[in-house]
Amino acid sequence: MDNDKRVVLVTGASRGIGEEIASRFNELGDKVISPSRDELDLASQDSVKSFVANFDTEISVLVNNAGINIVGTVDGYRAIDLEQMLQTNLVAAFELCKLAILSLIHI
């Protein structure tokens, strides 16, 4: 890979804002990695751990764009809904931040 190209990891790039972000980085000539849900399911701790363990490229830019919002009434809201949102929106984003930081400092 060209050493001048940045490696940009964008989650949630299959549509919407994430797709536009990935497209813009592509236009700038960066190497964009935008894993599909089959490659990286942010709602699954096992999937995130596997992705992180097998990722061997230094990340220049990380865009944690993917997220979910499970809406419901108080009486119908389940703990599993909250757990899924926290895993997707917080825990997975944290793990990917660690991956990016550690790849930059080569630990």
CSV table of N, CA, C and O in Angstrom, one decimal:
chain,number,residue,atom,x,y,z
A,1,MET,N,0.8,-1.2,0.0
A,1,MET,CA,0.0,0.0,0.0
A,1,MET,C,0.9,1.2,0.0
A,1,MET,O,1.9,1.3,0.6
A,2,ASP,N,0.4,2.3,-0.7
A,2,ASP,CA,1.1,3.5,-0.8
A,2,ASP,C,1.2,4.1,0.6
A,2,ASP,O,0.2,4.3,1.4
A,3,ASN,N,2.4,4.5,1.1
A,3,ASN,CA,2.6,5.0,2.4
A,3,ASN,C,2.0,6.3,2.7
A,3,ASN,O,1.8,6.7,3.8
A,4,ASP,N,1.6,7.1,1.6
A,4,ASP,CA,1.0,8.4,1.7
A,4,ASP,C,-0.5,8.2,2.0
A,4,ASP,O,-1.2,9.2,2.4
A,5,LYS,N,-1.1,7.1,1.7
A,5,LYS,CA,-2.5,6.8,1.9
A,5,LYS,C,-2.8,6.6,3.4
A,5,LYS,O,-2.1,5.8,4.1
A,6,ARG,N,-3.9,7.2,3.9
A,6,ARG,CA,-4.3,6.9,5.2
A,6,ARG,C,-5.3,5.7,5.2
A,6,ARG,O,-5.9,5.5,4.2
A,7,VAL,N,-5.3,5.0,6.2
A,7,VAL,CA,-6.2,3.8,6.4
A,7,VAL,C,-7.3,4.3,7.3
A,7,VAL,O,-7.1,4.8,8.4
A,8,VAL,N,-8.5,4.3,6.7
A,8,VAL,CA,-9.7,4.9,7.4
A,8,VAL,C,-10.7,3.7,7.7
A,8,VAL,O,-11.1,3.1,6.7
A,9,LEU,N,-11.0,3.5,8.9
A,9,LEU,CA,-12.0,2.5,9.3
A,9,LEU,C,-13.3,3.2,9.6
A,9,LEU,O,-13.3,4.0,10.5
A,10,VAL,N,-14.3,2.9,8.9
A,10,VAL,CA,-15.6,3.5,9.0
A,10,VAL,C,-16.7,2.4,9.3
A,10,VAL,O,-16.9,1.5,8.5
A,11,THR,N,-17.3,2.5,10.5
A,11,THR,CA,-18.4,1.6,10.8
A,11,THR,C,-19.7,2.3,10.4
A,11,THR,O,-19.8,3.5,10.3
A,12,GLY,N,-20.7,1.4,10.0
A,12,GLY,CA,-22.0,2.0,9.6
A,12,GLY,C,-21.9,2.6,8.2
A,12,GLY,O,-22.6,3.6,8.0
A,13,ALA,N,-21.1,2.1,7.3
A,13,ALA,CA,-20.9,2.8,6.0
A,13,ALA,C,-21.7,2.2,4.9
A,13,ALA,O,-21.6,2.6,3.8
A,14,SER,N,-22.7,1.4,5.3
A,14,SER,CA,-23.5,0.8,4.2
A,14,SER,C,-24.6,1.8,3.7
A,14,SER,O,-25.2,1.6,2.6
A,15,ARG,N,-24.9,2.8,4.5
A,15,ARG,CA,-25.9,3.8,4.1
A,15,ARG,C,-25.8,5.1,4.9
A,15,ARG,O,-25.0,5.1,5.9
A,16,GLY,N,-26.5,6.1,4.5
A,16,GLY,CA,-26.6,7.3,5.2
A,16,GLY,C,-25.3,8.0,5.4
A,16,GLY,O,-24.5,8.1,4.5
A,17,ILE,N,-25.2,8.6,6.6
A,17,ILE,CA,-24.0,9.4,6.9
A,17,ILE,C,-22.7,8.6,6.8
A,17,ILE,O,-21.7,9.1,6.2
A,18,GLY,N,-22.7,7.4,7.2
A,18,GLY,CA,-21.5,6.6,7.1
A,18,GLY,C,-21.1,6.3,5.7
A,18,GLY,O,-19.9,6.4,5.4
A,19,GLU,N,-22.0,6.1,4.8
A,19,GLU,CA,-21.7,5.9,3.4
A,19,GLU,C,-21.1,7.2,2.8
A,19,GLU,O,-20.2,7.1,2.0
A,20,GLU,N,-21.7,8.3,3.2
A,20,GLU,CA,-21.1,9.6,2.7
A,20,GLU,C,-19.7,9.9,3.2
A,20,GLU,O,-18.9,10.3,2.5
A,21,ILE,N,-19.5,9.5,4.5
A,21,ILE,CA,-18.2,9.7,5.1
A,21,ILE,C,-17.1,8.8,4.3
A,21,ILE,O,-16.1,9.3,4.0
A,22,ALA,N,-17.5,7.6,4.2
A,22,ALA,CA,-16.6,6.6,3.5
A,22,ALA,C,-16.3,7.1,2.0
A,22,ALA,O,-15.2,7.1,1.6
A,23,SER,N,-17.4,7.6,1.4
A,23,SER,CA,-17.2,8.1,0.0
A,23,SER,C,-16.3,9.3,-0.1
A,23,SER,O,-15.4,9.3,-1.0
A,24,ARG,N,-16.4,10.2,0.9
A,24,ARG,CA,-15.5,11.4,0.9
A,24,ARG,C,-14.1,11.0,1.1
A,24,ARG,O,-13.2,11.5,0.5
A,25,PHE,N,-13.8,10.1,2.1
A,25,PHE,CA,-12.4,9.6,2.3
A,25,PHE,C,-11.9,8.9,1.0
A,25,PHE,O,-10.7,9.1,0.7
A,26,ASN,N,-12.7,8.1,0.3
A,26,ASN,CA,-12.3,7.5,-0.9
A,26,ASN,C,-11.9,8.6,-2.0
A,26,ASN,O,-10.9,8.5,-2.6
A,27,GLU,N,-12.8,9.6,-2.1
A,27,GLU,CA,-12.5,10.7,-3.0
A,27,GLU,C,-11.1,11.4,-2.7
A,27,GLU,O,-10.4,11.9,-3.6
A,28,LEU,N,-10.8,11.4,-1.4
A,28,LEU,CA,-9.5,12.0,-1.0
A,28,LEU,C,-8.3,11.1,-1.2
A,28,LEU,O,-7.2,11.5,-1.0
A,29,GLY,N,-8.6,9.9,-1.7
A,29,GLY,CA,-7.5,8.9,-2.0
A,29,GLY,C,-7.1,8.0,-0.9
A,29,GLY,O,-6.1,7.3,-1.0
A,30,ASP,N,-7.9,8.0,0.2
A,30,ASP,CA,-7.6,7.2,1.3
A,30,ASP,C,-8.0,5.8,1.1
A,30,ASP,O,-8.9,5.5,0.3
A,31,LYS,N,-7.4,4.8,1.8
A,31,LYS,CA,-7.9,3.4,1.8
A,31,LYS,C,-9.0,3.3,2.9
A,31,LYS,O,-8.7,3.4,4.1
A,32,VAL,N,-10.2,3.0,2.4
A,32,VAL,CA,-11.3,3.0,3.4
A,32,VAL,C,-11.6,1.5,3.6
A,32,VAL,O,-11.8,0.7,2.7
A,33,ILE,N,-11.7,1.2,4.9
A,33,ILE,CA,-12.2,-0.1,5.3
A,33,ILE,C,-13.5,0.1,6.0
A,33,ILE,O,-13.7,0.8,7.0
A,34,SER,N,-14.6,-0.5,5.4
A,34,SER,CA,-15.9,-0.4,5.9
A,34,SER,C,-16.6,-1.7,6.0
A,34,SER,O,-17.2,-2.2,5.1
A,35,PRO,N,-16.3,-2.4,7.1
A,35,PRO,CA,-16.8,-3.8,7.2
A,35,PRO,C,-18.3,-3.9,7.2
A,35,PRO,O,-19.0,-3.1,7.8
A,36,SER,N,-18.8,-4.9,6.6
A,36,SER,CA,-20.2,-5.2,6.6
A,36,SER,C,-20.6,-5.8,8.0
A,36,SER,O,-19.7,-6.2,8.7
A,37,ARG,N,-21.9,-5.9,8.2
A,37,ARG,CA,-22.3,-6.5,9.5
A,37,ARG,C,-21.9,-8.0,9.6
A,37,ARG,O,-21.6,-8.5,10.6
A,38,ASP,N,-21.8,-8.7,8.4
A,38,ASP,CA,-21.3,-10.0,8.4
A,38,ASP,C,-19.8,-10.1,8.9
A,38,ASP,O,-19.4,-11.1,9.5
A,39,GLU,N,-19.0,-9.1,8.5
A,39,GLU,CA,-17.6,-9.0,8.9
A,39,GLU,C,-17.4,-8.5,10.3
A,39,GLU,O,-16.5,-8.9,11.0
A,40,LEU,N,-18.3,-7.6,10.8
A,40,LEU,CA,-18.2,-7.0,12.1
A,40,LEU,C,-19.6,-6.6,12.6
A,40,LEU,O,-20.2,-5.6,12.2
A,41,ASP,N,-20.1,-7.5,13.4
A,41,ASP,CA,-21.4,-7.2,14.1
A,41,ASP,C,-21.2,-6.6,15.4
A,41,ASP,O,-20.8,-7.2,16.4
A,42,LEU,N,-21.4,-5.2,15.4
A,42,LEU,CA,-21.1,-4.5,16.6
A,42,LEU,C,-22.0,-4.9,17.8
A,42,LEU,O,-21.6,-4.6,19.0
A,43,ALA,N,-23.1,-5.5,17.6
A,43,ALA,CA,-24.0,-6.0,18.7
A,43,ALA,C,-23.5,-7.2,19.3
A,43,ALA,O,-24.0,-7.6,20.4
A,44,SER,N,-22.4,-7.8,18.8
A,44,SER,CA,-21.9,-9.1,19.3
A,44,SER,C,-20.5,-8.9,19.8
A,44,SER,O,-19.6,-8.5,19.1
A,45,GLN,N,-20.3,-9.1,21.1
A,45,GLN,CA,-19.0,-9.0,21.7
A,45,GLN,C,-18.0,-10.0,21.0
A,45,GLN,O,-16.8,-9.6,20.8
A,46,ASP,N,-18.4,-11.2,20.7
A,46,ASP,CA,-17.6,-12.1,20.0
A,46,ASP,C,-17.1,-11.6,18.7
A,46,ASP,O,-15.9,-11.8,18.3
A,47,SER,N,-18.0,-11.1,17.9
A,47,SER,CA,-17.7,-10.5,16.6
A,47,SER,C,-16.7,-9.4,16.7
A,47,SER,O,-15.7,-9.4,15.9
A,48,VAL,N,-16.9,-8.5,17.6
A,48,VAL,CA,-16.0,-7.4,17.8
A,48,VAL,C,-14.6,-7.9,18.3
A,48,VAL,O,-13.6,-7.5,17.7
A,49,LYS,N,-14.6,-8.8,19.2
A,49,LYS,CA,-13.3,-9.4,19.7
A,49,LYS,C,-12.5,-10.1,18.5
A,49,LYS,O,-11.3,-9.9,18.4
A,50,SER,N,-13.2,-10.8,17.7
A,50,SER,CA,-12.6,-11.5,16.6
A,50,SER,C,-12.1,-10.5,15.6
A,50,SER,O,-11.0,-10.7,15.0
A,51,PHE,N,-12.9,-9.5,15.2
A,51,PHE,CA,-12.4,-8.5,14.3
A,51,PHE,C,-11.2,-7.8,14.8
A,51,PHE,O,-10.2,-7.7,14.0
A,52,VAL,N,-11.2,-7.4,16.0
A,52,VAL,CA,-10.0,-6.7,16.6
A,52,VAL,C,-8.8,-7.6,16.6
A,52,VAL,O,-7.7,-7.2,16.3
A,53,ALA,N,-9.0,-8.9,17.0
A,53,ALA,CA,-7.9,-9.9,17.1
A,53,ALA,C,-7.3,-10.1,15.7
A,53,ALA,O,-6.0,-10.4,15.6
A,54,ASN,N,-8.1,-10.1,14.7
A,54,ASN,CA,-7.6,-10.4,13.3
A,54,ASN,C,-7.2,-9.2,12.5
A,54,ASN,O,-6.8,-9.4,11.4
A,55,PHE,N,-7.4,-8.0,13.0
A,55,PHE,CA,-7.1,-6.8,12.3
A,55,PHE,C,-5.6,-6.5,12.4
A,55,PHE,O,-5.0,-6.4,13.5
A,56,ASP,N,-4.9,-6.4,11.2
A,56,ASP,CA,-3.4,-6.3,11.3
A,56,ASP,C,-3.0,-5.1,10.5
A,56,ASP,O,-1.8,-5.0,10.0
A,57,THR,N,-3.8,-4.1,10.3
A,57,THR,CA,-3.4,-2.9,9.6
A,57,THR,C,-3.5,-1.7,10.5
A,57,THR,O,-4.3,-1.5,11.4
A,58,GLU,N,-2.5,-0.8,10.4
A,58,GLU,CA,-2.5,0.4,11.2
A,58,GLU,C,-3.6,1.3,10.7
A,58,GLU,O,-3.8,1.6,9.5
A,59,ILE,N,-4.4,1.8,11.7
A,59,ILE,CA,-5.5,2.7,11.4
A,59,ILE,C,-5.1,4.2,11.5
A,59,ILE,O,-4.6,4.5,12.6
A,60,SER,N,-5.3,5.0,10.5
A,60,SER,CA,-5.0,6.4,10.6
A,60,SER,C,-6.1,7.2,11.1
A,60,SER,O,-6.0,8.2,11.8
A,61,VAL,N,-7.3,6.8,10.7
A,61,VAL,CA,-8.6,7.5,11.1
A,61,VAL,C,-9.6,6.4,11.4
A,61,VAL,O,-9.8,5.5,10.7
A,62,LEU,N,-10.3,6.6,12.5
A,62,LEU,CA,-11.4,5.8,12.9
A,62,LEU,C,-12.7,6.6,13.0
A,62,LEU,O,-12.7,7.7,13.6
A,63,VAL,N,-13.7,6.2,12.3
A,63,VAL,CA,-15.0,6.8,12.3
A,63,VAL,C,-16.0,5.8,12.9
A,63,VAL,O,-16.4,4.9,12.2
A,64,ASN,N,-16.4,6.0,14.2
A,64,ASN,CA,-17.3,5.1,14.8
A,64,ASN,C,-18.7,5.7,14.5
A,64,ASN,O,-19.3,6.4,15.3
A,65,ASN,N,-19.3,5.3,13.4
A,65,ASN,CA,-20.5,5.9,12.9
A,65,ASN,C,-21.7,5.1,13.2
A,65,ASN,O,-22.8,5.6,13.4
A,66,ALA,N,-21.5,3.8,13.3
A,66,ALA,CA,-22.7,2.8,13.4
A,66,ALA,C,-23.3,3.0,14.8
A,66,ALA,O,-22.6,3.3,15.8
A,67,GLY,N,-24.6,2.9,14.9
A,67,GLY,CA,-25.3,2.9,16.2
A,67,GLY,C,-26.7,2.5,16.0
A,67,GLY,O,-27.2,2.4,14.9
A,68,ILE,N,-27.3,2.1,17.1
A,68,ILE,CA,-28.7,1.7,17.1
A,68,ILE,C,-29.4,2.5,18.2
A,68,ILE,O,-28.8,3.0,19.2
A,69,ASN,N,-30.7,2.6,18.0
A,69,ASN,CA,-31.6,3.2,19.0
A,69,ASN,C,-32.9,2.4,19.1
A,69,ASN,O,-33.7,2.4,18.2
A,70,ILE,N,-33.1,1.7,20.2
A,70,ILE,CA,-34.3,0.9,20.4
A,70,ILE,C,-35.2,1.7,21.2
A,70,ILE,O,-35.0,2.0,22.3
A,71,VAL,N,-36.3,2.0,20.5
A,71,VAL,CA,-37.3,2.9,21.2
A,71,VAL,C,-38.5,2.1,21.7
A,71,VAL,O,-38.9,1.1,21.0
A,72,GLY,N,-39.0,2.4,22.8
A,72,GLY,CA,-40.1,1.7,23.4
A,72,GLY,C,-40.7,2.4,24.6
A,72,GLY,O,-40.1,3.4,25.0
A,73,THR,N,-41.7,1.9,25.1
A,73,THR,CA,-42.3,2.5,26.3
A,73,THR,C,-41.6,1.8,27.5
A,73,THR,O,-41.1,0.8,27.4
A,74,VAL,N,-41.7,2.5,28.6
A,74,VAL,CA,-41.1,2.0,29.9
A,74,VAL,C,-41.5,0.6,30.2
A,74,VAL,O,-40.7,-0.2,30.5
A,75,ASP,N,-42.8,0.4,30.1
A,75,ASP,CA,-43.3,-0.9,30.5
A,75,ASP,C,-43.0,-2.0,29.5
A,75,ASP,O,-43.0,-3.2,29.9
A,76,GLY,N,-42.6,-1.6,28.3
A,76,GLY,CA,-42.3,-2.7,27.3
A,76,GLY,C,-40.8,-2.8,27.0
A,76,GLY,O,-40.3,-3.6,26.3
A,77,TYR,N,-40.0,-1.9,27.7
A,77,TYR,CA,-38.6,-1.9,27.4
A,77,TYR,C,-37.9,-3.0,28.3
A,77,TYR,O,-38.2,-3.1,29.4
A,78,ARG,N,-37.1,-3.7,27.6
A,78,ARG,CA,-36.4,-4.9,28.3
A,78,ARG,C,-34.9,-4.6,28.5
A,78,ARG,O,-34.3,-3.8,27.8
A,79,ALA,N,-34.4,-5.2,29.5
A,79,ALA,CA,-33.0,-5.1,29.8
A,79,ALA,C,-32.1,-5.5,28.6
A,79,ALA,O,-31.1,-4.8,28.4
A,80,ILE,N,-32.5,-6.5,27.9
A,80,ILE,CA,-31.7,-6.9,26.7
A,80,ILE,C,-31.6,-5.8,25.7
A,80,ILE,O,-30.6,-5.7,24.9
A,81,ASP,N,-32.7,-5.0,25.6
A,81,ASP,CA,-32.7,-3.9,24.6
A,81,ASP,C,-31.5,-2.9,25.0
A,81,ASP,O,-30.8,-2.4,24.1
A,82,LEU,N,-31.5,-2.6,26.3
A,82,LEU,CA,-30.4,-1.7,26.8
A,82,LEU,C,-29.1,-2.3,26.6
A,82,LEU,O,-28.1,-1.6,26.1
A,83,GLU,N,-28.9,-3.5,26.9
A,83,GLU,CA,-27.6,-4.2,26.7
A,83,GLU,C,-27.2,-4.2,25.3
A,83,GLU,O,-26.0,-3.9,25.0
A,84,GLN,N,-28.1,-4.4,24.3
A,84,GLN,CA,-27.8,-4.4,22.9
A,84,GLN,C,-27.3,-3.0,22.5
A,84,GLN,O,-26.3,-2.8,21.7
A,85,MET,N,-28.0,-2.0,23.0
A,85,MET,CA,-27.6,-0.6,22.6
A,85,MET,C,-26.3,-0.2,23.2
A,85,MET,O,-25.4,0.4,22.5
A,86,LEU,N,-26.0,-0.6,24.4
A,86,LEU,CA,-24.7,-0.3,25.1
A,86,LEU,C,-23.6,-1.0,24.4
A,86,LEU,O,-22.5,-0.5,24.2
A,87,GLN,N,-23.8,-2.3,24.0
A,87,GLN,CA,-22.8,-3.1,23.3
A,87,GLN,C,-22.5,-2.4,22.0
A,87,GLN,O,-21.3,-2.2,21.6
A,88,THR,N,-23.5,-2.1,21.2
A,88,THR,CA,-23.3,-1.5,19.9
A,88,THR,C,-22.7,-0.1,19.9
A,88,THR,O,-21.8,0.2,19.2
A,89,ASN,N,-23.3,0.7,20.8
A,89,ASN,CA,-23.0,2.2,20.7
A,89,ASN,C,-21.8,2.6,21.6
A,89,ASN,O,-21.2,3.6,21.4
A,90,LEU,N,-21.6,1.8,22.6
A,90,LEU,CA,-20.5,2.2,23.6
A,90,LEU,C,-19.4,1.2,23.6
A,90,LEU,O,-18.2,1.5,23.4
A,91,VAL,N,-19.6,-0.1,24.0
A,91,VAL,CA,-18.6,-1.1,24.1
A,91,VAL,C,-17.8,-1.3,22.8
A,91,VAL,O,-16.6,-1.3,22.8
A,92,ALA,N,-18.5,-1.6,21.7
A,92,ALA,CA,-17.9,-1.8,20.5
A,92,ALA,C,-17.1,-0.6,20.0
A,92,ALA,O,-15.9,-0.7,19.6
A,93,ALA,N,-17.6,0.6,20.2
A,93,ALA,CA,-16.9,1.8,19.8
A,93,ALA,C,-15.6,1.9,20.7
A,93,ALA,O,-14.5,2.3,20.1
A,94,PHE,N,-15.7,1.6,22.0
A,94,PHE,CA,-14.5,1.7,22.8
A,94,PHE,C,-13.5,0.7,22.4
A,94,PHE,O,-12.3,1.0,22.3
A,95,GLU,N,-13.9,-0.5,22.0
A,95,GLU,CA,-12.9,-1.6,21.6
A,95,GLU,C,-12.2,-1.1,20.3
A,95,GLU,O,-11.0,-1.4,20.1
A,96,LEU,N,-13.0,-0.5,19.4
A,96,LEU,CA,-12.4,-0.1,18.1
A,96,LEU,C,-11.5,1.1,18.3
A,96,LEU,O,-10.4,1.3,17.7
A,97,CYS,N,-11.8,2.0,19.3
A,97,CYS,CA,-10.9,3.1,19.7
A,97,CYS,C,-9.6,2.5,20.2
A,97,CYS,O,-8.5,3.0,19.8
A,98,LYS,N,-9.6,1.5,21.1
A,98,LYS,CA,-8.4,0.9,21.6
A,98,LYS,C,-7.6,0.3,20.4
A,98,LYS,O,-6.4,0.5,20.4
A,99,LEU,N,-8.3,-0.4,19.5
A,99,LEU,CA,-7.6,-1.0,18.3
A,99,LEU,C,-6.8,0.1,17.6
A,99,LEU,O,-5.7,0.0,17.2
A,100,ALA,N,-7.5,1.2,17.3
A,100,ALA,CA,-6.9,2.3,16.5
A,100,ALA,C,-5.7,2.9,17.3
A,100,ALA,O,-4.6,3.1,16.7
A,101,ILE,N,-5.9,3.2,18.6
A,101,ILE,CA,-4.8,3.8,19.3
A,101,ILE,C,-3.6,2.9,19.4
A,101,ILE,O,-2.5,3.3,19.2
A,102,LEU,N,-3.9,1.6,19.7
A,102,LEU,CA,-2.8,0.6,19.8
A,102,LEU,C,-2.0,0.4,18.5
A,102,LEU,O,-0.8,0.3,18.5
A,103,SER,N,-2.8,0.5,17.4
A,103,SER,CA,-2.1,0.3,16.1
A,103,SER,C,-1.2,1.6,15.8
A,103,SER,O,-0.2,1.4,15.2
A,104,LEU,N,-1.6,2.7,16.3
A,104,LEU,CA,-0.8,3.9,16.1
A,104,LEU,C,0.5,4.0,16.9
A,104,LEU,O,1.5,4.5,16.5
A,105,ILE,N,0.4,3.4,18.1
A,105,ILE,CA,1.6,3.4,18.9
A,105,ILE,C,2.3,2.0,18.9
A,105,ILE,O,3.3,1.8,19.6
A,106,HIS,N,1.9,1.1,18.0
A,106,HIS,CA,2.5,-0.1,17.7
A,106,HIS,C,2.7,-1.0,18.9
A,106,HIS,O,3.8,-1.5,19.1
A,107,ILE,N,1.7,-1.2,19.7
A,107,ILE,CA,1.8,-2.1,20.9
A,107,ILE,C,1.2,-3.4,20.5
A,107,ILE,O,0.2,-3.5,19.9
